[in-house]
């Protein structure tokens, strides 16, 4: 079953975040993932959630997603993300 990272990212340091953004795609691809949503216009429909930037990444399954997230390849970029943004993220299985 496919698994997804869904993240709401508030960028605090655009220069450092740009470095992060340039490094991450190769790590995602290495683990078989692909971007479904990466930024873009947000239109509020219901509720009071006010996300800054939405990212959705699809992996073959939850195991592969977690291998990527906890990988050596992603650890450096993840540190850059922590230094340059505030992020809320979930992992969810889907169809």
mmCIF file of C-alpha atoms in Angstrom:
data_model
loop_
_atom_site.group_PDB
_atom_site.id
_atom_site.type_symbol
_atom_site.label_atom_id
_atom_site.label_comp_id
_atom_site.label_asym_id
_atom_site.label_seq_id
_atom_site.Cartn_x
_atom_site.Cartn_y
_atom_site.Cartn_z
ATOM 1 C CA UNK A 1 0.000 0.000 0.000
ATOM 2 C CA UNK A 2 1.345 3.439 -0.909
ATOM 3 C CA UNK A 3 2.506 5.701 1.915
ATOM 4 C CA UNK A 4 2.775 9.470 1.967
ATOM 5 C CA UNK A 5 4.681 12.149 3.812
ATOM 6 C CA UNK A 6 2.406 15.162 4.205
ATOM 7 C CA UNK A 7 4.132 18.267 5.511
ATOM 8 C CA UNK A 8 3.197 21.861 6.245
ATOM 9 C CA UNK A 9 6.406 23.887 6.042
ATOM 10 C CA UNK A 10 6.909 27.477 7.193
ATOM 11 C CA UNK A 11 10.184 28.723 5.711
ATOM 12 C CA UNK A 12 12.188 30.899 8.108
ATOM 13 C CA UNK A 13 15.526 31.147 6.252
ATOM 14 C CA UNK A 14 14.975 31.060 2.498
ATOM 15 C CA UNK A 15 18.671 30.779 1.574
ATOM 16 C CA UNK A 16 19.273 27.783 3.811
ATOM 17 C CA UNK A 17 15.945 26.238 2.823
ATOM 18 C CA UNK A 18 16.875 26.554 -0.854
ATOM 19 C CA UNK A 19 20.002 24.505 -0.118
ATOM 20 C CA UNK A 20 17.804 21.884 1.546
ATOM 21 C CA UNK A 21 15.404 21.873 -1.416
ATOM 22 C CA UNK A 22 18.256 21.296 -3.851
ATOM 23 C CA UNK A 23 19.545 18.250 -1.933
ATOM 24 C CA UNK A 24 16.337 16.387 -1.112
ATOM 25 C CA UNK A 25 15.025 15.235 -4.526
ATOM 26 C CA UNK A 26 17.977 12.885 -5.093
ATOM 27 C CA UNK A 27 17.418 11.256 -1.692
ATOM 28 C CA UNK A 28 13.712 10.783 -2.386
ATOM 29 C CA UNK A 29 14.407 9.287 -5.806
ATOM 30 C CA UNK A 30 17.012 6.925 -4.339
ATOM 31 C CA UNK A 31 14.313 5.418 -2.110
ATOM 32 C CA UNK A 32 11.704 5.208 -4.869
ATOM 33 C CA UNK A 33 9.689 8.209 -3.783
ATOM 34 C CA UNK A 34 8.176 10.976 -5.856
ATOM 35 C CA UNK A 35 6.740 14.395 -5.186
ATOM 36 C CA UNK A 36 2.970 14.686 -5.559
ATOM 37 C CA UNK A 37 2.773 18.264 -4.226
ATOM 38 C CA UNK A 38 5.718 20.597 -3.699
ATOM 39 C CA UNK A 39 4.558 24.088 -2.836
ATOM 40 C CA UNK A 40 2.004 25.727 -5.059
ATOM 41 C CA UNK A 41 -0.984 27.926 -4.400
ATOM 42 C CA UNK A 42 -3.067 27.076 -1.338
ATOM 43 C CA UNK A 43 -6.762 27.864 -1.236
ATOM 44 C CA UNK A 44 -8.467 27.476 2.139
ATOM 45 C CA UNK A 45 -11.711 25.529 1.887
ATOM 46 C CA UNK A 46 -12.817 24.649 5.444
ATOM 47 C CA UNK A 47 -11.678 25.025 9.011
ATOM 48 C CA UNK A 48 -8.981 27.267 10.406
ATOM 49 C CA UNK A 49 -5.834 25.507 9.167
ATOM 50 C CA UNK A 50 -3.545 28.073 7.510
ATOM 51 C CA UNK A 51 -0.614 26.142 6.032
ATOM 52 C CA UNK A 52 2.368 27.995 4.604
ATOM 53 C CA UNK A 53 3.701 25.455 2.111
ATOM 54 C CA UNK A 54 2.365 21.932 1.556
ATOM 55 C CA UNK A 55 4.537 19.035 0.455
ATOM 56 C CA UNK A 56 3.261 15.527 -0.314
ATOM 57 C CA UNK A 57 5.716 12.745 -1.171
ATOM 58 C CA UNK A 58 4.618 9.256 -2.210
ATOM 59 C CA UNK A 59 6.526 6.041 -1.501
ATOM 60 C CA UNK A 60 5.741 2.442 -2.424
ATOM 61 C CA UNK A 61 4.928 1.584 1.194
ATOM 62 C CA UNK A 62 5.429 2.763 4.773
ATOM 63 C CA UNK A 63 8.579 0.699 5.187
ATOM 64 C CA UNK A 64 10.253 2.412 2.221
ATOM 65 C CA UNK A 65 9.115 5.845 3.427
ATOM 66 C CA UNK A 66 10.669 5.240 6.847
ATOM 67 C CA UNK A 67 13.883 3.899 5.294
ATOM 68 C CA UNK A 68 14.200 7.207 3.419
ATOM 69 C CA UNK A 69 13.264 9.386 6.410
ATOM 70 C CA UNK A 70 15.782 7.696 8.709
ATOM 71 C CA UNK A 71 18.482 7.270 6.045
ATOM 72 C CA UNK A 72 22.030 8.571 6.148
ATOM 73 C CA UNK A 73 21.351 10.291 2.799
ATOM 74 C CA UNK A 74 18.501 12.353 4.230
ATOM 75 C CA UNK A 75 20.057 13.132 7.629
ATOM 76 C CA UNK A 76 22.130 16.103 6.398
ATOM 77 C CA UNK A 77 19.299 17.718 4.441
ATOM 78 C CA UNK A 78 16.919 17.096 7.356
ATOM 79 C CA UNK A 79 19.235 19.090 9.617
ATOM 80 C CA UNK A 80 19.121 21.975 7.112
ATOM 81 C CA UNK A 81 15.317 21.800 7.128
ATOM 82 C CA UNK A 82 15.248 21.948 10.916
ATOM 83 C CA UNK A 83 17.534 25.000 10.834
ATOM 84 C CA UNK A 84 15.579 26.831 8.123
ATOM 85 C CA UNK A 85 11.910 26.072 8.741
ATOM 86 C CA UNK A 86 9.177 25.045 11.133
ATOM 87 C CA UNK A 87 7.578 21.844 9.887
ATOM 88 C CA UNK A 88 4.585 19.749 10.851
ATOM 89 C CA UNK A 89 4.637 16.358 9.157
ATOM 90 C CA UNK A 90 2.699 13.098 9.207
ATOM 91 C CA UNK A 91 3.118 9.711 7.547
ATOM 92 C CA UNK A 92 -0.094 8.166 6.197
ATOM 93 C CA UNK A 93 -0.948 5.038 4.235
ATOM 94 C CA UNK A 94 -3.238 5.446 1.293
ATOM 95 C CA UNK A 95 -4.365 3.913 -1.990
#
